[in-house]
Coordinates of C-alpha atoms and ligand atoms in Angstrom, one line a residue:
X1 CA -8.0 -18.3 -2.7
X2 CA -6.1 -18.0 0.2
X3 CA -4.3 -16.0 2.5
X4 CA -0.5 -16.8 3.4
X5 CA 1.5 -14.6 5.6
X6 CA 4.9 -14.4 4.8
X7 CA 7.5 -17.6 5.6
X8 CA 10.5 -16.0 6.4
X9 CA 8.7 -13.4 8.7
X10 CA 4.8 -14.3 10.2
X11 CA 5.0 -11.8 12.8
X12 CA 8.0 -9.1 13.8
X13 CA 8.3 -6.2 15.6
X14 CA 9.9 -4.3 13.8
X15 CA 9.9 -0.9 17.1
X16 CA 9.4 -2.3 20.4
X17 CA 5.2 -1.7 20.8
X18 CA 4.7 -2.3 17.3
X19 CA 3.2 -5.6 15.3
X20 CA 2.9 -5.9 12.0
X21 CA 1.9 -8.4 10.1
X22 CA 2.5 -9.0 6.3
X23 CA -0.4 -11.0 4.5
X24 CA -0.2 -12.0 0.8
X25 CA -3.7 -12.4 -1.3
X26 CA -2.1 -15.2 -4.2
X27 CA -4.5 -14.4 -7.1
X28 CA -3.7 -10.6 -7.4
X29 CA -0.3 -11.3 -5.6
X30 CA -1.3 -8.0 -3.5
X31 CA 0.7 -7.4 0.2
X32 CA -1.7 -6.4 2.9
X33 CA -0.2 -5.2 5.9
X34 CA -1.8 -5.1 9.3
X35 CA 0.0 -2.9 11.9
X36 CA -1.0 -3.0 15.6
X37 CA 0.0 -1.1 19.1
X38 CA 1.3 -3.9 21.2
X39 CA 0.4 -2.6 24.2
X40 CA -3.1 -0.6 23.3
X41 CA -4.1 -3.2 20.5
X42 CA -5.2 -0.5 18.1
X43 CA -4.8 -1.5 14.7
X44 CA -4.7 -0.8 10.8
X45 CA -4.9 -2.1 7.9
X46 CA -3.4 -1.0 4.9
X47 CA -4.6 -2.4 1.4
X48 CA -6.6 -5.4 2.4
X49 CA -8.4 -6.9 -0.4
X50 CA -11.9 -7.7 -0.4
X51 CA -11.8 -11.7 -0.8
X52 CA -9.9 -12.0 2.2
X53 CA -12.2 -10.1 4.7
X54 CA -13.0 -12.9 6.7
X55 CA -9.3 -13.5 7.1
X56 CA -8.5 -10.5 8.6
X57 CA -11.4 -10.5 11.1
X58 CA -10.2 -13.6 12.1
X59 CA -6.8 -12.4 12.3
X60 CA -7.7 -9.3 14.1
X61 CA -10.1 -11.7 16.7
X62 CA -6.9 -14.4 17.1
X63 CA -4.1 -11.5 18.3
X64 CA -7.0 -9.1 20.3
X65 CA -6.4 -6.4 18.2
X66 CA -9.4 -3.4 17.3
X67 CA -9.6 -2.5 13.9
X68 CA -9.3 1.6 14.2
X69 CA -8.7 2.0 10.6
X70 CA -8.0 0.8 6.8
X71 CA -6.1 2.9 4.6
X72 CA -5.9 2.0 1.1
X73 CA -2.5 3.3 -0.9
X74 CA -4.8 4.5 -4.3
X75 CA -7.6 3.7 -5.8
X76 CA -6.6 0.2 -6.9
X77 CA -7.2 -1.5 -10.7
X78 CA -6.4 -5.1 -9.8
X79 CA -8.7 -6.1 -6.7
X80 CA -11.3 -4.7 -4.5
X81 CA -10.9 -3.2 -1.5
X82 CA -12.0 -4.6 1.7
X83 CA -12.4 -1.1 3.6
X84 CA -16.4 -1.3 3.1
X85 CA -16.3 -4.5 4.3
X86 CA -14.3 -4.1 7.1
X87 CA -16.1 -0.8 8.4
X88 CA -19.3 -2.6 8.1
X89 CA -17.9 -5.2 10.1
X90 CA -15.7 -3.7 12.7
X91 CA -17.1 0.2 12.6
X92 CA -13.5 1.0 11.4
X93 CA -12.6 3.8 9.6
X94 CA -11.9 4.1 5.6
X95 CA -9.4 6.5 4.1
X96 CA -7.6 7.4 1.1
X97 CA -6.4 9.9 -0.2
X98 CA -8.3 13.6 -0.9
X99 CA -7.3 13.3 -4.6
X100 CA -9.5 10.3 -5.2
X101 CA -12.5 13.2 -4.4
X102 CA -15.0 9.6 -3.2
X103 CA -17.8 10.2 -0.9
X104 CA -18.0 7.0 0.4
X105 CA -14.6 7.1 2.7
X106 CA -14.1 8.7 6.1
X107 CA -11.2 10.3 5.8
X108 CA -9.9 11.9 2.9
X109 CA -6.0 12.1 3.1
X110 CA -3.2 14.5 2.4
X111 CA 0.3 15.1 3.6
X112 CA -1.0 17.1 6.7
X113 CA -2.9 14.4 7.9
X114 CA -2.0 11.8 10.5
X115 CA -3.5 8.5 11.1
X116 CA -2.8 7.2 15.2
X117 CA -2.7 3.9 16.2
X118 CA -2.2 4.2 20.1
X119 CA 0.8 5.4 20.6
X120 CA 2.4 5.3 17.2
X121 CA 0.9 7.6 13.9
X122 CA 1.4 7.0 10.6
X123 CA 2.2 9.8 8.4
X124 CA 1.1 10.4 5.5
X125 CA 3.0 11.2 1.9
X126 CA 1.8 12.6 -1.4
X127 CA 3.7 9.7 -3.9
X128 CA 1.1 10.2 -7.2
X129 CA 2.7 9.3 -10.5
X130 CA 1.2 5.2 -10.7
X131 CA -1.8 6.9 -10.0
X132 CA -3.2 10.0 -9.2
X133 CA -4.3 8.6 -6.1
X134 CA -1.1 7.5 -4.6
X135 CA 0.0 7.7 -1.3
X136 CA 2.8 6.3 1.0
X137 CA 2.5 5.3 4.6
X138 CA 5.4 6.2 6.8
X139 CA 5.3 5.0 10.5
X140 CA 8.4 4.8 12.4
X141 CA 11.2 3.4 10.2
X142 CA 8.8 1.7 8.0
X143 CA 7.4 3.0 4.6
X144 CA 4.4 1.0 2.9
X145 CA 4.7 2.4 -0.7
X146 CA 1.6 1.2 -2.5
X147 CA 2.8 0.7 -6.5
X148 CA 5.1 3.5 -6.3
X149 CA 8.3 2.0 -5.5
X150 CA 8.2 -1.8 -5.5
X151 CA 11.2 -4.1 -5.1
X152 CA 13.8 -3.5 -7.5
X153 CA 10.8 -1.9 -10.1
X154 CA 7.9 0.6 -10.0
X155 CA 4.2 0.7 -10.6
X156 CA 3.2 1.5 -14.4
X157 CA 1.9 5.0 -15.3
X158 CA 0.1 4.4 -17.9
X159 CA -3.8 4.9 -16.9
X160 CA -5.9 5.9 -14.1
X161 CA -4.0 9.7 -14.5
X162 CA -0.4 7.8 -14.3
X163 CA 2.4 10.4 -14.9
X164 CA 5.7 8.4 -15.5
X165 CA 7.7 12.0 -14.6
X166 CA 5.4 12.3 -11.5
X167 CA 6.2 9.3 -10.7
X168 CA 10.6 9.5 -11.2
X169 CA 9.8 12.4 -9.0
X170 CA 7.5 11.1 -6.4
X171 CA 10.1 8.2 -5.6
X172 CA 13.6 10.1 -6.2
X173 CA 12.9 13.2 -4.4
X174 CA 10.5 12.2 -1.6
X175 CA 10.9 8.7 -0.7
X176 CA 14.9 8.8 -1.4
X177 CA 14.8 11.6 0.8
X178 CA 13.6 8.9 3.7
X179 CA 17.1 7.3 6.1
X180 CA 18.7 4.5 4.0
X181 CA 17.7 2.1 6.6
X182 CA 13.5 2.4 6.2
X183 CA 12.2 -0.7 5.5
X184 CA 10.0 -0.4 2.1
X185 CA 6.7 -2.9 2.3
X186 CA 4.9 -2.5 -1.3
X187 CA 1.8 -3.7 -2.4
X188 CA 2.7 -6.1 -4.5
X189 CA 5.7 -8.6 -5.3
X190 CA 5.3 -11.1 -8.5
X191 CA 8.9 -12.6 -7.4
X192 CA 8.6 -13.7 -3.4
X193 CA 10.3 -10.8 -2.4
X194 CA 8.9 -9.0 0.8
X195 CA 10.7 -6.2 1.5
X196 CA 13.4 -3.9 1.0
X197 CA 15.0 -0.7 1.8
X198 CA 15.5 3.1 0.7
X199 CA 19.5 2.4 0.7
X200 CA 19.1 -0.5 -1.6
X201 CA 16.6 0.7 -3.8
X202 CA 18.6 4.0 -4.1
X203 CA 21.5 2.0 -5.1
X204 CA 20.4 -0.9 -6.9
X205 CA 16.5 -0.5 -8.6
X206 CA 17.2 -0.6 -12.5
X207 CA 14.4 2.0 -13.4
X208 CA 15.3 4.6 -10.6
X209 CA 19.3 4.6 -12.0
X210 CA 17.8 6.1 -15.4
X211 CA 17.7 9.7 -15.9
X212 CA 14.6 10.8 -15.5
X213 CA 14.0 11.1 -19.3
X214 CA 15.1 7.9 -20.2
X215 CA 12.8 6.8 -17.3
X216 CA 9.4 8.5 -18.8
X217 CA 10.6 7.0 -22.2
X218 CA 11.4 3.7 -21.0
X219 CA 7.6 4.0 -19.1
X220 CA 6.0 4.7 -22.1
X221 CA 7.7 2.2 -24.3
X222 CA 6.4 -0.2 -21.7
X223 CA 3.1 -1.9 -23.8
X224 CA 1.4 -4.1 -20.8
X225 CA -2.0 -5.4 -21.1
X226 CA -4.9 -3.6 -18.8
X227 CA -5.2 -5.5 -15.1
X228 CA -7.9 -8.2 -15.8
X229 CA -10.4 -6.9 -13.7
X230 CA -9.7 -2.9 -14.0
X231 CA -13.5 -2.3 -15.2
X232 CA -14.9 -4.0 -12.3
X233 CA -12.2 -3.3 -9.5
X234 CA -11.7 0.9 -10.3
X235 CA -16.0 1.4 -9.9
X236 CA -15.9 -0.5 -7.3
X237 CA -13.0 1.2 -5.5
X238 CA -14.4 4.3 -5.8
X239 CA -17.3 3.4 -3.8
X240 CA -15.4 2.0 -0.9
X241 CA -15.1 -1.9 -2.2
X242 CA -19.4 -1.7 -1.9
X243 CA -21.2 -0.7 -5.3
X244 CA -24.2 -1.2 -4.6
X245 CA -23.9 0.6 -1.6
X246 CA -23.0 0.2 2.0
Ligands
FE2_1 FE1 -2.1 0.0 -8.5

């Protein structure tokens, strides 16, 4: 396995002060997306997979960056997080959010919370409807939206306490609320796509142009096999990416 960051777009700033980083994991074709303070060099991580820990320690030793925290979108069914890993590592902190009720994390999230990263925060929204779990990250003019809204599609709702209406709801009345020009980073892409934003996904994502009936029916019509390694990664997830213990 390896770990490729974007070609069109290594490294941008997307606000003067603010790196980020987008980094692709091939086998579960997850986006993991460091963020940094330019000038204090305080960084997080959001969704990094377990696989690829070294990676990111290297990543975060090559630009001088400090690891302040690792924020996973949900409980994930398709990898592992790194966030044990990574606080073993780095002495980082782990959070996710309060509805995932695990013991193992440091910080349990909800839409009062704020993470900092010197001078920046990331704010913190309540998107559940993939899962019960979800969340979405909103830091300047940049949203990082887990499997809620993904380019031109959405996550399935159809375990883990999915709720396709939750879901319709989660994306068309809070993150449609968000200015057109936010940039949406998901978690995952299956078709090389990187990014988009609220306008276009407001005007142009197939599912989210449904009424929201014919979106929960279209949801549940929907007859996808269970991610490969749900029985191993869910556990796993909900002790922090460690199991057997940290
Ligand atoms: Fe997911």
């Amino acid at each position: 396995m390896t770990m490729q960051t974007s070609a069109k777009k290594p490294e941008e700033r997307i606000q003067s002060g603010i790196i980020l980083r987008q980094l692709f994991d091939e086998s579960t074709s997850t986006f993991t997306y460091l963020l940094a303070d330019a000038d204090g060099r305080e960084a997080v991580l959001i969704d990094p997979v377990r696989e690829q820990t070294k990676q990111y320690l290297d990543l975060l030793d090559e630009l001088n960056l400090k690891l302040d925290y690792v924020l996973d979108t949900h409980i994930h069914a398709d990898h592992i997080t790194a966030s044990g890993a990574l606080r073993k590592k780095t002495g980082c902190r782990t959070a996710v959010s309060e509805a995932a009720d695990i013991h193992c994390a440091d910080l349990l999230l909800n839409e009062s919370t704020t993470i900092p990263f010197g001078s920046h925060v990331i704010r913190v929204l309540e998107t559940p409807g993939h899962t019960r779990t979800c969340l979405s990250y909103l830091s300047e003019k940049m949203v990082f939206t887990g499997d809620s809204l993904l380019v031109d599609g959405c996550g399935r709702a159809d375990f883990q306490d999915g709720d396709a209406g939750l879901l319709y709801d989660s994306i068309t009345q809070k993150l449609f609320t968000l200015p057109d020009e936010t940039r949406v980073f998901p978690a995952h892409d299956y078709h090389g796509r990187t990014s988009t934003t609220i306008g276009e996904q407001k005007q142009s994502n197939p599912r989210l142009r449904l009424k929201r009936d014919d979106f929960v029916r279209l949801m549940a019509e929907m007859s996808l096999p269970l991610p490969r390694h749900i029985h191993e990664a869910v556990p796993a997830n909900l002790a922090c990416g460690e199991p057997n213990g940290a």
